Amino acid sequence: MTTDLSISISELYADAASLQPGDKEAERLVIEAIDLLDRGVERVADVDPATGEVVVHQWLKEAILLLFRLRSIETVTVGPFEFADKLPLKRGFQEAGVRVVPGASARWGSYLAPGSVLMPSYVNIGARVGERSMVDTWATVGSCAQIGADVHLAGGVGIGGVLEPPNARPVVIEDEAFIGSRCMVVEGARVGRGAVLGAGTILNPSIPVIDSKSGVEVSRGEVPAWSVAVGASRRREFPGGEFFLPCVLILETLTEGERHDKVQLNEVLRDHGVAT
Ligand SMILES: CC(C)(COP(=O)(O)OP(=O)(O)OC[C@H]1O[C@@H](n2cnc3c(N)ncnc32)[C@H](O)[C@@H]1OP(=O)(O)O)[C@@H](O)C(=O)NCCC(=O)NCCS
């Protein structure tokens, strides 16, 4: 049962310093937990529908950290390519209804929901990519990041990984969000449902998110649902002079369910039956 497994993992983690690589019983438990992540049965974090808050399932992050402690580096070869890692790559994409373009890699322990598409990109352990979401070329989905359904991570987007401490909130991108090219969303930042983040925006929990209509700072590191927001700068006085620090500016708020004209994703890209 998952509850028993979560207790066993947390006990192992509490005593992690005494664990030795090759401890077969510990490894069996950890593999069982990572396999639940890999199959999408469990997830590192989700949004509580009652409170709207992100809830972190710490024991699964503990399992990932234990895995690295227990496993040793092995050489893996793929054709002429050679790697040295502690984890295998994810497998079974076609059966899972996932399209993975050559050059993309996803590590075992990440979950890719049916209909998702990986252009040459990277998805790390503990991360989850929702139904029909597109991870575009050179986008990276860091460990434990939670990407919702019908999301588009445009080219070169960097979604940060959050592994330690185990109770730290991962990056959460909610359903139907669009993250513009080369955005960097890190350290437990959150983008709400249907929001649009303009190309090149930097978002972390220190960055103020400001409403352009009222001038009010609505949050730090959280872009509200259905907002269209871009990277901007704000004036700050320091003893040494006046400088400009980054912020995120909400330009407008879409009506719920509305898609911004500029971010419609050509459906052909998501159709697994069509060669593009
Ligand atoms: C955010 C975005 C959707 C806004 O589009 P829009 O609502 O049509 O807004 P506009 O283009 O009229 O821009 C509004 C203002 O924001 C500024 N702006 C637009 N995008 C910006 C960005 N990414 N960063 C900073 N400022 C931006 C514009 O200069 C403009 O300023 P102005 O009013 O003084 O002229 C769009 O600019 C964008 O970034 N799209 C994502 C592009 C992308 O990554 N595509 C991936 C292809 S796979």
mmCIF file of C-alpha atoms in Angstrom, residues 22-222:
data_model
loop_
_atom_site.group_PDB
_atom_site.id
_atom_site.type_symbol
_atom_site.label_atom_id
_atom_site.label_comp_id
_atom_site.label_asym_id
_atom_site.label_seq_id
_atom_site.Cartn_x
_atom_site.Cartn_y
_atom_site.Cartn_z
ATOM 1 C CA GLY A 22 23.861 -1.612 -2.813
ATOM 2 C CA ASP A 23 21.418 -1.956 0.125
ATOM 3 C CA LYS A 24 19.007 -4.253 -1.745
ATOM 4 C CA GLU A 25 15.961 -3.872 0.529
ATOM 5 C CA ALA A 26 16.196 -0.063 0.553
ATOM 6 C CA GLU A 27 16.688 -0.065 -3.204
ATOM 7 C CA ARG A 28 13.615 -2.266 -3.700
ATOM 8 C CA LEU A 29 11.425 0.203 -1.781
ATOM 9 C CA VAL A 30 12.857 3.222 -3.548
ATOM 10 C CA ILE A 31 12.409 1.638 -6.985
ATOM 11 C CA GLU A 32 8.795 0.853 -6.099
ATOM 12 C CA ALA A 33 8.203 4.541 -5.261
ATOM 13 C CA ILE A 34 9.962 5.878 -8.371
ATOM 14 C CA ASP A 35 8.022 3.431 -10.506
ATOM 15 C CA LEU A 36 4.769 4.958 -9.185
ATOM 16 C CA LEU A 37 6.020 8.362 -10.371
ATOM 17 C CA ASP A 38 7.087 6.899 -13.714
ATOM 18 C CA ARG A 39 3.608 5.447 -14.317
ATOM 19 C CA GLY A 40 1.851 8.604 -13.140
ATOM 20 C CA VAL A 41 0.143 6.804 -10.259
ATOM 21 C CA GLU A 42 1.680 9.222 -7.772
ATOM 22 C CA ARG A 43 2.939 12.768 -8.252
ATOM 23 C CA VAL A 44 5.358 14.920 -6.320
ATOM 24 C CA ALA A 45 2.894 17.791 -5.926
ATOM 25 C CA ASP A 46 -0.600 18.844 -6.895
ATOM 26 C CA VAL A 47 -2.966 21.748 -6.415
ATOM 27 C CA ASP A 48 -5.573 21.167 -3.710
ATOM 28 C CA PRO A 49 -8.885 21.988 -5.412
ATOM 29 C CA ALA A 50 -10.410 23.100 -2.090
ATOM 30 C CA THR A 51 -7.727 25.622 -1.094
ATOM 31 C CA GLY A 52 -5.977 26.286 -4.413
ATOM 32 C CA GLU A 53 -2.674 25.710 -2.621
ATOM 33 C CA VAL A 54 0.164 23.522 -3.904
ATOM 34 C CA VAL A 55 0.566 20.397 -1.774
ATOM 35 C CA VAL A 56 3.967 18.680 -1.840
ATOM 36 C CA HIS A 57 4.136 14.909 -1.308
ATOM 37 C CA GLN A 58 7.472 15.015 0.396
ATOM 38 C CA TRP A 59 8.056 11.258 0.583
ATOM 39 C CA LEU A 60 8.293 11.009 -3.205
ATOM 40 C CA LYS A 61 11.026 13.645 -3.294
ATOM 41 C CA GLU A 62 12.738 11.752 -0.493
ATOM 42 C CA ALA A 63 12.573 8.611 -2.642
ATOM 43 C CA ILE A 64 14.313 10.445 -5.501
ATOM 44 C CA LEU A 65 17.061 11.709 -3.193
ATOM 45 C CA LEU A 66 17.524 8.199 -1.768
ATOM 46 C CA LEU A 67 17.761 6.761 -5.265
ATOM 47 C CA PHE A 68 20.789 8.915 -6.009
ATOM 48 C CA ARG A 69 22.394 7.814 -2.754
ATOM 49 C CA LEU A 70 21.801 4.107 -3.422
ATOM 50 C CA ARG A 71 22.705 3.921 -7.095
ATOM 51 C CA SER A 72 26.163 3.994 -8.615
ATOM 52 C CA ILE A 73 27.161 5.489 -11.929
ATOM 53 C CA GLU A 74 26.947 3.098 -14.879
ATOM 54 C CA THR A 75 27.926 3.488 -18.492
ATOM 55 C CA VAL A 76 24.976 3.474 -20.881
ATOM 56 C CA THR A 77 25.370 3.433 -24.642
ATOM 57 C CA VAL A 78 22.875 4.399 -27.336
ATOM 58 C CA GLY A 79 24.335 3.743 -30.773
ATOM 59 C CA PRO A 80 27.554 5.765 -30.910
ATOM 60 C CA PHE A 81 26.547 7.894 -27.898
ATOM 61 C CA GLU A 82 27.829 7.133 -24.424
ATOM 62 C CA PHE A 83 26.468 8.351 -21.092
ATOM 63 C CA ALA A 84 27.419 7.830 -17.456
ATOM 64 C CA ASP A 85 24.461 8.025 -15.093
ATOM 65 C CA LYS A 86 22.705 6.398 -12.165
ATOM 66 C CA LEU A 87 19.306 6.137 -13.853
ATOM 67 C CA PRO A 88 17.925 4.535 -16.982
ATOM 68 C CA LEU A 89 15.992 6.582 -19.513
ATOM 69 C CA LYS A 90 12.239 6.366 -19.698
ATOM 70 C CA ARG A 91 10.804 3.795 -22.106
ATOM 71 C CA GLY A 92 7.557 2.714 -23.734
ATOM 72 C CA PHE A 93 6.516 6.034 -25.315
ATOM 73 C CA GLN A 94 4.386 4.682 -28.129
ATOM 74 C CA GLU A 95 2.320 2.476 -25.820
ATOM 75 C CA ALA A 96 1.863 5.508 -23.548
ATOM 76 C CA GLY A 97 0.537 7.582 -26.470
ATOM 77 C CA VAL A 98 3.426 10.024 -26.228
ATOM 78 C CA ARG A 99 5.422 11.437 -29.131
ATOM 79 C CA VAL A 100 9.157 11.815 -28.564
ATOM 80 C CA VAL A 101 11.206 13.401 -31.334
ATOM 81 C CA PRO A 102 14.837 12.198 -31.653
ATOM 82 C CA GLY A 103 17.110 14.238 -29.441
ATOM 83 C CA ALA A 104 14.566 14.395 -26.626
ATOM 84 C CA SER A 105 15.207 12.486 -23.439
ATOM 85 C CA ALA A 106 13.130 11.841 -20.383
ATOM 86 C CA ARG A 107 14.518 10.136 -17.324
ATOM 87 C CA TRP A 108 12.890 7.156 -15.677
ATOM 88 C CA GLY A 109 10.688 8.496 -12.848
ATOM 89 C CA SER A 110 9.230 11.308 -14.933
ATOM 90 C CA TYR A 111 5.667 10.979 -16.217
ATOM 91 C CA LEU A 112 4.453 11.949 -19.683
ATOM 92 C CA ALA A 113 0.676 11.848 -20.050
ATOM 93 C CA PRO A 114 -1.041 10.596 -23.215
ATOM 94 C CA GLY A 115 -0.966 13.069 -26.080
ATOM 95 C CA SER A 116 2.071 14.960 -24.800
ATOM 96 C CA VAL A 117 4.829 15.777 -27.287
ATOM 97 C CA LEU A 118 8.528 16.123 -26.584
ATOM 98 C CA MET A 119 10.436 17.991 -29.253
ATOM 99 C CA PRO A 120 14.208 17.641 -28.690
ATOM 100 C CA SER A 121 14.033 18.597 -25.038
ATOM 101 C CA TYR A 122 14.699 17.198 -21.579
ATOM 102 C CA VAL A 123 12.412 16.012 -18.783
ATOM 103 C CA ASN A 124 14.009 15.147 -15.455
ATOM 104 C CA ILE A 125 13.023 12.666 -12.744
ATOM 105 C CA GLY A 126 9.899 13.459 -10.709
ATOM 106 C CA ALA A 127 8.597 15.866 -13.348
ATOM 107 C CA ARG A 128 5.138 15.432 -14.789
ATOM 108 C CA VAL A 129 3.903 16.638 -18.187
ATOM 109 C CA GLY A 130 0.126 16.644 -18.570
ATOM 110 C CA GLU A 131 -2.153 15.464 -21.353
ATOM 111 C CA ARG A 132 -1.563 17.020 -24.791
ATOM 112 C CA SER A 133 1.166 19.337 -23.542
ATOM 113 C CA MET A 134 3.980 20.379 -25.834
ATOM 114 C CA VAL A 135 7.588 20.582 -24.639
ATOM 115 C CA ASP A 136 9.176 22.452 -27.517
ATOM 116 C CA THR A 137 12.736 22.338 -28.793
ATOM 117 C CA TRP A 138 15.463 22.796 -26.156
ATOM 118 C CA ALA A 139 12.967 23.312 -23.387
ATOM 119 C CA THR A 140 14.001 21.688 -20.127
ATOM 120 C CA VAL A 141 11.609 20.466 -17.460
ATOM 121 C CA GLY A 142 13.548 20.270 -14.207
ATOM 122 C CA SER A 143 13.161 17.609 -11.559
ATOM 123 C CA CYS A 144 9.743 17.444 -9.888
ATOM 124 C CA ALA A 145 8.233 20.272 -12.002
ATOM 125 C CA GLN A 146 4.501 19.848 -12.503
ATOM 126 C CA ILE A 147 3.290 20.801 -15.974
ATOM 127 C CA GLY A 148 -0.480 20.631 -16.463
ATOM 128 C CA ALA A 149 -2.575 19.540 -19.440
ATOM 129 C CA ASP A 150 -2.710 21.464 -22.741
ATOM 130 C CA VAL A 151 0.339 23.534 -21.790
ATOM 131 C CA HIS A 152 2.829 24.819 -24.345
ATOM 132 C CA LEU A 153 6.411 25.278 -23.188
ATOM 133 C CA ALA A 154 7.885 27.145 -26.150
ATOM 134 C CA GLY A 155 11.411 26.755 -27.477
ATOM 135 C CA GLY A 156 14.219 26.995 -24.957
ATOM 136 C CA VAL A 157 12.017 27.436 -21.891
ATOM 137 C CA GLY A 158 13.824 26.571 -18.657
ATOM 138 C CA ILE A 159 11.591 25.142 -15.987
ATOM 139 C CA GLY A 160 13.745 24.825 -12.880
ATOM 140 C CA GLY A 161 14.104 21.659 -10.870
ATOM 141 C CA VAL A 162 13.395 21.670 -7.144
ATOM 142 C CA LEU A 163 14.643 18.600 -5.303
ATOM 143 C CA GLU A 164 15.979 19.787 -1.974
ATOM 144 C CA PRO A 165 14.778 20.289 0.653
ATOM 145 C CA PRO A 166 12.141 17.571 0.179
ATOM 146 C CA ASN A 167 9.316 19.838 1.377
ATOM 147 C CA ALA A 168 10.201 22.633 -1.102
ATOM 148 C CA ARG A 169 7.519 23.413 -3.633
ATOM 149 C CA PRO A 170 8.371 22.501 -7.232
ATOM 150 C CA VAL A 171 7.551 24.747 -10.186
ATOM 151 C CA VAL A 172 3.870 24.397 -11.099
ATOM 152 C CA ILE A 173 2.502 25.335 -14.526
ATOM 153 C CA GLU A 174 -1.244 24.861 -14.571
ATOM 154 C CA ASP A 175 -3.475 23.598 -17.392
ATOM 155 C CA GLU A 176 -3.678 25.561 -20.656
ATOM 156 C CA ALA A 177 -0.823 27.925 -19.786
ATOM 157 C CA PHE A 178 1.522 29.180 -22.511
ATOM 158 C CA ILE A 179 5.140 29.823 -21.574
ATOM 159 C CA GLY A 180 6.898 31.923 -24.239
ATOM 160 C CA SER A 181 10.283 31.179 -25.738
ATOM 161 C CA ARG A 182 13.280 31.239 -23.402
ATOM 162 C CA CYS A 183 11.319 32.017 -20.255
ATOM 163 C CA MET A 184 12.944 30.896 -17.017
ATOM 164 C CA VAL A 185 10.521 29.742 -14.354
ATOM 165 C CA VAL A 186 12.324 28.460 -11.278
ATOM 166 C CA GLU A 187 12.383 27.741 -7.524
ATOM 167 C CA GLY A 188 8.740 26.898 -6.891
ATOM 168 C CA ALA A 189 7.264 29.679 -9.034
ATOM 169 C CA ARG A 190 3.731 29.103 -10.263
ATOM 170 C CA VAL A 191 1.858 30.018 -13.438
ATOM 171 C CA GLY A 192 -1.917 29.820 -13.154
ATOM 172 C CA ARG A 193 -4.373 28.191 -15.485
ATOM 173 C CA GLY A 194 -4.568 29.616 -18.993
ATOM 174 C CA ALA A 195 -1.941 32.298 -18.277
ATOM 175 C CA VAL A 196 0.414 33.527 -21.001
ATOM 176 C CA LEU A 197 4.001 34.367 -20.128
ATOM 177 C CA GLY A 198 5.668 36.515 -22.800
ATOM 178 C CA ALA A 199 8.922 35.398 -24.362
ATOM 179 C CA GLY A 200 11.996 35.833 -22.197
ATOM 180 C CA THR A 201 10.237 36.317 -18.861
ATOM 181 C CA ILE A 202 12.056 35.433 -15.643
ATOM 182 C CA LEU A 203 9.874 34.247 -12.793
ATOM 183 C CA ASN A 204 10.995 33.131 -9.355
ATOM 184 C CA PRO A 205 9.522 33.639 -5.883
ATOM 185 C CA SER A 206 11.441 36.910 -5.452
ATOM 186 C CA ILE A 207 10.119 38.547 -8.606
ATOM 187 C CA PRO A 208 7.151 40.887 -8.065
ATOM 188 C CA VAL A 209 4.169 40.298 -10.325
ATOM 189 C CA ILE A 210 2.531 43.691 -10.911
ATOM 190 C CA ASP A 211 -0.867 44.526 -12.391
ATOM 191 C CA SER A 212 -0.337 47.186 -15.074
ATOM 192 C CA LYS A 213 -3.848 48.601 -14.579
ATOM 193 C CA SER A 214 -3.617 49.252 -10.839
ATOM 194 C CA GLY A 215 0.143 49.208 -10.258
ATOM 195 C CA VAL A 216 -0.478 46.783 -7.398
ATOM 196 C CA GLU A 217 1.987 43.951 -6.679
ATOM 197 C CA VAL A 218 -0.332 40.931 -6.773
ATOM 198 C CA SER A 219 2.246 38.328 -5.735
ATOM 199 C CA ARG A 220 5.844 37.268 -5.840
ATOM 200 C CA GLY A 221 6.579 34.425 -8.206
ATOM 201 C CA GLU A 222 2.954 33.580 -9.016
#
